[in-house]
């Protein structure tokens, strides 16, 4: 973080306006992640900012683990392939059109990176994807290193990004799509105030496993999110 960076927090947003969601949908796009580089989102334990090339080794520490890949449609990658994948995500910096996505690192304050870089460790990441500009719909995706699961860190980081999606990007609706068997992720959706809206039976085919997957869809509306925050 630069010296003049003023961190944002989910609590420092403008006063909530529960009536706003009844208007015509309009995402606040284009959005360049440079804004979050200048003013990272700071939560109790995490700093959330765009991923960078320097994060590649920290990300590899969890991206290579079978238990992390179990419910994510990523192939097993070599270290070099994983680095290239991270670099593609690093280069994805603008939200403007359907399908655009950006990736934020969840950096655990005071936890040194195992790379010996002296930086705090990237323990996970959160994706924000434009599902529909027309309908002001965003999608979130997340991953946390297993060594740091079970502490509420994913909930803390993704809640901050969810608040960003509604407050800054002005989403009408934020959704998550997951393999229905991914109970840890489903619990996180509910913790975020999302509702289980549907499960599509045998919706995707996992070629590695040779099996059909049921896919679950969770979502929360802006007015529901703001009302929940008002209620504390
Ligand atoms: C999905 C995923 C991010 C959830 O991580 P997580 O650490 O379980 O999620 P949370 O941050 O919500 O933590 C919740 C757990 O921490 C516990 N916890 C401990 N301290 C806590 C605190 N201060 N606040 C909240 N929860 C706390 C909760 O009781 C809960 O435990 P439980 O699962 O036994 O009920 C993680 O399982 C993951 O990365 N999986 C692999 C990648 C993946 O599948 N991604 C999703 C693709 S759709």
mmCIF file of C-alpha atoms and ligand atoms in Angstrom:
data_model
loop_
_atom_site.group_PDB
_atom_site.id
_atom_site.type_symbol
_atom_site.label_atom_id
_atom_site.label_comp_id
_atom_site.label_asym_id
_atom_site.label_seq_id
_atom_site.Cartn_x
_atom_site.Cartn_y
_atom_site.Cartn_z
ATOM 1 C CA UNK A 1 0.000 0.000 0.000
ATOM 2 C CA UNK A 2 1.372 3.443 -0.798
ATOM 3 C CA UNK A 3 1.825 5.992 1.985
ATOM 4 C CA UNK A 4 -1.109 8.118 0.847
ATOM 5 C CA UNK A 5 -3.398 5.161 0.295
ATOM 6 C CA UNK A 6 -6.610 5.504 2.210
ATOM 7 C CA UNK A 7 -7.990 2.051 2.868
ATOM 8 C CA UNK A 8 -11.666 1.460 2.385
ATOM 9 C CA UNK A 9 -13.644 -0.770 4.645
ATOM 10 C CA UNK A 10 -17.116 -2.248 4.241
ATOM 11 C CA UNK A 11 -18.208 0.101 7.049
ATOM 12 C CA UNK A 12 -16.989 3.251 5.334
ATOM 13 C CA UNK A 13 -19.526 3.173 2.518
ATOM 14 C CA UNK A 14 -22.096 5.912 1.953
ATOM 15 C CA UNK A 15 -25.348 5.613 3.924
ATOM 16 C CA UNK A 16 -27.383 2.719 2.627
ATOM 17 C CA UNK A 17 -30.424 3.465 0.513
ATOM 18 C CA UNK A 18 -32.796 0.540 0.514
ATOM 19 C CA UNK A 19 -35.103 2.228 -2.025
ATOM 20 C CA UNK A 20 -32.413 2.431 -4.728
ATOM 21 C CA UNK A 21 -32.818 -1.153 -5.875
ATOM 22 C CA UNK A 22 -36.277 -0.463 -7.298
ATOM 23 C CA UNK A 23 -34.744 1.751 -10.045
ATOM 24 C CA UNK A 24 -33.520 0.638 -13.464
ATOM 25 C CA UNK A 25 -30.382 -1.498 -13.173
ATOM 26 C CA UNK A 26 -27.102 0.265 -13.912
ATOM 27 C CA UNK A 27 -23.717 -1.108 -12.983
ATOM 28 C CA UNK A 28 -21.120 1.586 -12.308
ATOM 29 C CA UNK A 29 -18.869 0.517 -15.180
ATOM 30 C CA UNK A 30 -16.247 0.667 -16.531
ATOM 31 C CA UNK A 31 -14.341 -0.128 -13.366
ATOM 32 C CA UNK A 32 -10.536 -0.348 -13.321
ATOM 33 C CA UNK A 33 -8.960 -2.278 -10.443
ATOM 34 C CA UNK A 34 -6.379 0.478 -10.197
ATOM 35 C CA UNK A 35 -8.891 2.138 -7.878
ATOM 36 C CA UNK A 36 -8.545 -0.730 -5.382
ATOM 37 C CA UNK A 37 -4.775 -0.720 -5.842
ATOM 38 C CA UNK A 38 -4.792 2.871 -4.614
ATOM 39 C CA UNK A 39 -7.293 2.202 -1.866
ATOM 40 C CA UNK A 40 -7.267 -1.461 -0.841
ATOM 41 C CA UNK A 41 -10.205 -2.838 1.097
ATOM 42 C CA UNK A 42 -9.145 -3.469 4.675
ATOM 43 C CA UNK A 43 -11.058 -5.787 6.987
ATOM 44 C CA UNK A 44 -10.272 -6.885 10.523
ATOM 45 C CA UNK A 45 -7.665 -9.439 9.417
ATOM 46 C CA UNK A 46 -7.281 -9.034 5.664
ATOM 47 C CA UNK A 47 -6.154 -6.596 3.039
ATOM 48 C CA UNK A 48 -7.974 -7.084 -0.253
ATOM 49 C CA UNK A 49 -6.352 -5.768 -3.409
ATOM 50 C CA UNK A 50 -5.865 -6.838 -7.041
ATOM 51 C CA UNK A 51 -3.587 -9.844 -7.480
ATOM 52 C CA UNK A 52 -0.124 -9.105 -8.859
ATOM 53 C CA UNK A 53 2.624 -11.115 -10.533
ATOM 54 C CA UNK A 54 4.455 -11.229 -7.187
ATOM 55 C CA UNK A 55 1.560 -13.248 -5.734
ATOM 56 C CA UNK A 56 2.132 -16.127 -8.130
ATOM 57 C CA UNK A 57 4.069 -18.357 -5.709
ATOM 58 C CA UNK A 58 1.649 -17.784 -2.831
ATOM 59 C CA UNK A 59 -1.238 -18.637 -5.144
ATOM 60 C CA UNK A 60 0.568 -21.744 -6.360
ATOM 61 C CA UNK A 61 0.706 -22.922 -2.714
ATOM 62 C CA UNK A 62 -3.056 -23.474 -2.791
ATOM 63 C CA UNK A 63 -3.757 -23.803 -6.506
ATOM 64 C CA UNK A 64 -1.734 -27.014 -6.655
ATOM 65 C CA UNK A 65 -3.664 -28.808 -3.894
ATOM 66 C CA UNK A 66 -6.137 -31.538 -4.962
ATOM 67 C CA UNK A 67 -8.587 -30.602 -2.180
ATOM 68 C CA UNK A 68 -8.711 -27.053 -3.550
ATOM 69 C CA UNK A 69 -9.211 -28.227 -7.135
ATOM 70 C CA UNK A 70 -11.890 -30.726 -6.182
ATOM 71 C CA UNK A 71 -14.820 -28.447 -6.969
ATOM 72 C CA UNK A 72 -13.152 -25.897 -9.244
ATOM 73 C CA UNK A 73 -13.110 -26.415 -13.013
ATOM 74 C CA UNK A 74 -9.342 -25.938 -13.173
ATOM 75 C CA UNK A 75 -7.006 -28.564 -14.575
ATOM 76 C CA UNK A 76 -4.020 -29.690 -12.522
ATOM 77 C CA UNK A 77 -1.318 -27.280 -13.605
ATOM 78 C CA UNK A 78 2.432 -27.394 -13.399
ATOM 79 C CA UNK A 79 4.072 -24.514 -11.555
ATOM 80 C CA UNK A 80 4.814 -22.802 -14.884
ATOM 81 C CA UNK A 81 1.252 -23.296 -16.138
ATOM 82 C CA UNK A 82 -0.121 -21.970 -12.858
ATOM 83 C CA UNK A 83 2.136 -18.935 -13.139
ATOM 84 C CA UNK A 84 0.869 -18.263 -16.679
ATOM 85 C CA UNK A 85 -2.703 -18.649 -15.427
ATOM 86 C CA UNK A 86 -2.066 -16.150 -12.629
ATOM 87 C CA UNK A 87 -0.466 -13.736 -15.090
ATOM 88 C CA UNK A 88 -3.579 -13.886 -17.273
ATOM 89 C CA UNK A 89 -5.680 -13.046 -14.240
ATOM 90 C CA UNK A 90 -3.285 -10.241 -13.264
ATOM 91 C CA UNK A 91 -3.753 -8.762 -16.739
ATOM 92 C CA UNK A 92 -7.526 -8.813 -16.412
ATOM 93 C CA UNK A 93 -8.064 -5.393 -14.849
ATOM 94 C CA UNK A 94 -11.218 -3.896 -16.277
ATOM 95 C CA UNK A 95 -14.889 -4.589 -15.713
ATOM 96 C CA UNK A 96 -16.856 -3.206 -18.642
ATOM 97 C CA UNK A 97 -18.649 -5.949 -20.568
ATOM 98 C CA UNK A 98 -20.332 -9.278 -19.960
ATOM 99 C CA UNK A 99 -17.753 -11.896 -19.045
ATOM 100 C CA UNK A 100 -15.115 -9.448 -17.821
ATOM 101 C CA UNK A 101 -13.557 -10.565 -14.556
ATOM 102 C CA UNK A 102 -11.060 -9.278 -12.017
ATOM 103 C CA UNK A 103 -9.307 -11.059 -9.175
ATOM 104 C CA UNK A 104 -8.572 -9.814 -5.697
ATOM 105 C CA UNK A 105 -5.982 -11.292 -3.367
ATOM 106 C CA UNK A 106 -6.928 -11.915 0.243
ATOM 107 C CA UNK A 107 -3.742 -10.961 2.081
ATOM 108 C CA UNK A 108 -3.582 -12.064 5.718
ATOM 109 C CA UNK A 109 -2.108 -9.237 7.773
ATOM 110 C CA UNK A 110 0.960 -10.268 9.763
ATOM 111 C CA UNK A 111 1.247 -13.705 8.094
ATOM 112 C CA UNK A 112 4.583 -13.865 6.264
ATOM 113 C CA UNK A 113 4.661 -15.263 2.753
ATOM 114 C CA UNK A 114 6.422 -18.670 2.666
ATOM 115 C CA UNK A 115 8.418 -17.356 -0.293
ATOM 116 C CA UNK A 116 10.554 -15.312 2.108
ATOM 117 C CA UNK A 117 9.697 -12.139 0.216
ATOM 118 C CA UNK A 118 8.956 -10.290 3.440
ATOM 119 C CA UNK A 119 5.438 -9.561 2.183
ATOM 120 C CA UNK A 120 2.277 -10.644 3.916
ATOM 121 C CA UNK A 121 0.881 -13.875 2.533
ATOM 122 C CA UNK A 122 -1.845 -14.220 -0.079
ATOM 123 C CA UNK A 123 -4.040 -16.904 1.485
ATOM 124 C CA UNK A 124 -6.811 -16.852 -1.098
ATOM 125 C CA UNK A 125 -8.513 -14.895 -3.826
ATOM 126 C CA UNK A 126 -11.927 -13.630 -4.840
ATOM 127 C CA UNK A 127 -13.179 -13.224 -8.408
ATOM 128 C CA UNK A 128 -15.717 -10.626 -9.516
ATOM 129 C CA UNK A 129 -17.249 -11.344 -12.923
ATOM 130 C CA UNK A 130 -19.757 -9.333 -14.916
ATOM 131 C CA UNK A 131 -22.580 -11.793 -15.509
ATOM 132 C CA UNK A 132 -24.810 -9.210 -17.199
ATOM 133 C CA UNK A 133 -24.373 -5.494 -17.751
ATOM 134 C CA UNK A 134 -27.954 -5.285 -18.988
ATOM 135 C CA UNK A 135 -29.360 -6.658 -15.757
ATOM 136 C CA UNK A 136 -26.677 -5.333 -13.340
ATOM 137 C CA UNK A 137 -25.742 -8.868 -12.333
ATOM 138 C CA UNK A 138 -22.341 -9.845 -10.927
ATOM 139 C CA UNK A 139 -20.903 -13.202 -9.986
ATOM 140 C CA UNK A 140 -18.409 -13.951 -7.203
ATOM 141 C CA UNK A 141 -16.021 -16.886 -6.919
ATOM 142 C CA UNK A 142 -13.557 -17.684 -4.124
ATOM 143 C CA UNK A 143 -10.781 -19.904 -2.919
ATOM 144 C CA UNK A 144 -8.876 -20.048 0.369
ATOM 145 C CA UNK A 145 -5.768 -22.050 1.242
ATOM 146 C CA UNK A 146 -6.895 -25.061 3.351
ATOM 147 C CA UNK A 147 -4.426 -24.138 6.122
ATOM 148 C CA UNK A 148 -6.450 -20.966 6.673
ATOM 149 C CA UNK A 149 -9.949 -22.383 6.358
ATOM 150 C CA UNK A 150 -12.257 -22.757 9.345
ATOM 151 C CA UNK A 151 -11.421 -19.326 10.768
ATOM 152 C CA UNK A 152 -14.037 -17.220 9.036
ATOM 153 C CA UNK A 153 -11.438 -15.629 6.756
ATOM 154 C CA UNK A 154 -13.236 -16.487 3.532
ATOM 155 C CA UNK A 155 -16.447 -15.067 4.966
ATOM 156 C CA UNK A 156 -14.614 -11.909 6.052
ATOM 157 C CA UNK A 157 -12.949 -11.357 2.681
ATOM 158 C CA UNK A 158 -15.877 -12.248 0.476
ATOM 159 C CA UNK A 159 -18.283 -10.151 2.575
ATOM 160 C CA UNK A 160 -16.052 -7.148 1.915
ATOM 161 C CA UNK A 161 -16.018 -7.870 -1.821
ATOM 162 C CA UNK A 162 -19.785 -8.388 -1.790
ATOM 163 C CA UNK A 163 -20.203 -4.955 -0.175
ATOM 164 C CA UNK A 164 -17.908 -3.532 -2.866
ATOM 165 C CA UNK A 165 -20.053 -5.182 -5.563
ATOM 166 C CA UNK A 166 -23.180 -3.485 -4.249
ATOM 167 C CA UNK A 167 -21.776 -0.155 -3.035
ATOM 168 C CA UNK A 168 -19.189 0.648 -5.677
ATOM 169 C CA UNK A 169 -20.283 -1.372 -8.700
ATOM 170 C CA UNK A 170 -23.991 -0.898 -7.957
ATOM 171 C CA UNK A 171 -24.993 -4.483 -8.639
ATOM 172 C CA UNK A 172 -28.666 -5.328 -8.485
ATOM 173 C CA UNK A 173 -27.968 -8.987 -7.877
ATOM 174 C CA UNK A 174 -24.853 -10.964 -6.939
ATOM 175 C CA UNK A 175 -24.713 -14.677 -7.500
ATOM 176 C CA UNK A 176 -22.474 -17.667 -6.966
ATOM 177 C CA UNK A 177 -22.525 -20.896 -8.946
ATOM 178 C CA UNK A 178 -21.033 -23.991 -7.397
ATOM 179 C CA UNK A 179 -20.905 -27.740 -7.558
ATOM 180 C CA UNK A 180 -23.851 -28.718 -5.365
ATOM 181 C CA UNK A 181 -21.685 -31.149 -3.385
ATOM 182 C CA UNK A 182 -19.382 -28.301 -2.317
ATOM 183 C CA UNK A 183 -20.870 -27.889 1.146
ATOM 184 C CA UNK A 184 -18.139 -25.537 2.442
ATOM 185 C CA UNK A 185 -18.868 -23.136 -0.395
ATOM 186 C CA UNK A 186 -22.636 -23.503 0.045
ATOM 187 C CA UNK A 187 -22.291 -22.616 3.733
ATOM 188 C CA UNK A 188 -20.257 -19.566 2.777
ATOM 189 C CA UNK A 189 -23.024 -18.447 0.385
ATOM 190 C CA UNK A 190 -25.567 -18.645 3.194
ATOM 191 C CA UNK A 191 -23.200 -16.777 5.540
ATOM 192 C CA UNK A 192 -23.061 -14.020 2.922
ATOM 193 C CA UNK A 193 -26.841 -13.729 3.003
ATOM 194 C CA UNK A 194 -27.306 -15.472 -0.319
ATOM 195 C CA UNK A 195 -30.331 -17.637 -0.949
ATOM 196 C CA UNK A 196 -30.189 -21.081 -2.531
ATOM 197 C CA UNK A 197 -32.300 -20.470 -5.622
ATOM 198 C CA UNK A 198 -31.846 -23.568 -7.715
ATOM 199 C CA UNK A 199 -29.954 -26.759 -8.295
ATOM 200 C CA UNK A 200 -29.560 -27.845 -11.899
ATOM 201 C CA UNK A 201 -29.299 -31.614 -12.058
ATOM 202 C CA UNK A 202 -26.387 -33.070 -14.080
ATOM 203 C CA UNK A 203 -25.759 -29.621 -15.508
ATOM 204 C CA UNK A 204 -22.020 -30.031 -16.148
ATOM 205 C CA UNK A 205 -19.848 -32.973 -17.079
ATOM 206 C CA UNK A 206 -16.524 -33.426 -15.309
ATOM 207 C CA UNK A 207 -14.332 -35.133 -17.906
ATOM 208 C CA UNK A 208 -11.521 -35.879 -15.438
ATOM 209 C CA UNK A 209 -13.880 -37.612 -13.029
ATOM 210 C CA UNK A 210 -16.112 -39.006 -15.800
ATOM 211 C CA UNK A 211 -19.183 -37.864 -13.906
ATOM 212 C CA UNK A 212 -22.074 -35.449 -14.204
ATOM 213 C CA UNK A 213 -22.256 -32.638 -11.680
ATOM 214 C CA UNK A 214 -25.307 -31.014 -10.138
ATOM 215 C CA UNK A 215 -24.766 -27.239 -10.023
ATOM 216 C CA UNK A 216 -26.208 -25.018 -7.279
ATOM 217 C CA UNK A 217 -27.061 -21.348 -7.682
ATOM 218 C CA UNK A 218 -27.082 -18.856 -4.829
ATOM 219 C CA UNK A 219 -27.846 -15.134 -4.980
ATOM 220 C CA UNK A 220 -28.631 -12.026 -2.971
ATOM 221 C CA UNK A 221 -30.313 -8.829 -4.126
ATOM 222 C CA UNK A 222 -29.006 -5.375 -3.392
ATOM 223 C CA UNK A 223 -32.038 -4.439 -1.268
ATOM 224 C CA UNK A 224 -31.680 -7.629 0.779
ATOM 225 C CA UNK A 225 -27.988 -7.036 1.303
ATOM 226 C CA UNK A 226 -28.489 -3.415 2.366
ATOM 227 C CA UNK A 227 -31.358 -4.300 4.682
ATOM 228 C CA UNK A 228 -29.218 -7.002 6.329
ATOM 229 C CA UNK A 229 -26.436 -4.471 6.867
ATOM 230 C CA UNK A 230 -28.853 -1.928 8.313
ATOM 231 C CA UNK A 231 -30.094 -4.605 10.693
ATOM 232 C CA UNK A 232 -26.486 -5.236 11.716
HETATM 233 C C1 LIG B 1 -15.270 -22.420 0.128
HETATM 234 C C2 LIG B 1 -14.150 -22.012 1.086
HETATM 235 C C3 LIG B 1 -13.550 -20.688 0.648
HETATM 236 C C4 LIG B 1 -14.758 -21.870 2.504
HETATM 237 O O1 LIG B 1 -13.722 -21.612 3.438
HETATM 238 P P1 LIG B 1 -14.064 -21.586 5.006
HETATM 239 O O2 LIG B 1 -12.849 -21.231 5.744
HETATM 240 O O3 LIG B 1 -14.762 -22.861 5.377
HETATM 241 O O4 LIG B 1 -15.166 -20.448 5.071
HETATM 242 P P2 LIG B 1 -15.483 -19.362 6.184
HETATM 243 O O5 LIG B 1 -14.521 -18.260 6.148
HETATM 244 O O6 LIG B 1 -16.918 -19.016 6.003
HETATM 245 O O7 LIG B 1 -15.236 -20.105 7.549
HETATM 246 C C5 LIG B 1 -16.286 -20.846 8.116
HETATM 247 C C6 LIG B 1 -15.776 -21.792 9.180
HETATM 248 O O8 LIG B 1 -14.905 -21.099 10.060
HETATM 249 C C7 LIG B 1 -15.396 -21.206 11.405
HETATM 250 N N1 LIG B 1 -14.974 -19.989 12.105
HETATM 251 C C8 LIG B 1 -13.967 -19.934 13.015
HETATM 252 N N2 LIG B 1 -13.783 -18.677 13.412
HETATM 253 C C9 LIG B 1 -14.675 -17.916 12.749
HETATM 254 C C10 LIG B 1 -14.965 -16.539 12.750
HETATM 255 N N3 LIG B 1 -14.268 -15.678 13.498
HETATM 256 N N4 LIG B 1 -15.957 -16.086 11.942
HETATM 257 C C11 LIG B 1 -16.663 -16.936 11.165
HETATM 258 N N5 LIG B 1 -16.419 -18.268 11.135
HETATM 259 C C12 LIG B 1 -15.434 -18.760 11.926
HETATM 260 C C13 LIG B 1 -16.880 -21.396 11.230
HETATM 261 O O9 LIG B 1 -17.471 -22.001 12.360
HETATM 262 C C14 LIG B 1 -16.925 -22.304 10.029
HETATM 263 O O10 LIG B 1 -16.596 -23.615 10.396
HETATM 264 P P3 LIG B 1 -17.468 -24.869 9.840
HETATM 265 O O11 LIG B 1 -17.234 -24.921 8.356
HETATM 266 O O12 LIG B 1 -16.905 -26.026 10.569
HETATM 267 O O13 LIG B 1 -18.892 -24.551 10.128
HETATM 268 C C15 LIG B 1 -13.054 -23.108 1.133
HETATM 269 O O14 LIG B 1 -13.631 -24.315 1.525
HETATM 270 C C16 LIG B 1 -12.311 -23.304 -0.186
HETATM 271 O O15 LIG B 1 -11.472 -22.504 -0.560
HETATM 272 N N6 LIG B 1 -12.575 -24.433 -0.872
HETATM 273 C C17 LIG B 1 -11.817 -24.810 -2.057
HETATM 274 C C18 LIG B 1 -12.082 -23.908 -3.243
HETATM 275 C C19 LIG B 1 -13.542 -23.911 -3.628
HETATM 276 O O16 LIG B 1 -14.198 -24.932 -3.637
HETATM 277 N N7 LIG B 1 -14.024 -22.712 -3.961
HETATM 278 C C20 LIG B 1 -15.403 -22.501 -4.311
HETATM 279 C C21 LIG B 1 -15.680 -22.782 -5.728
HETATM 280 S S1 LIG B 1 -17.396 -22.388 -6.025
#
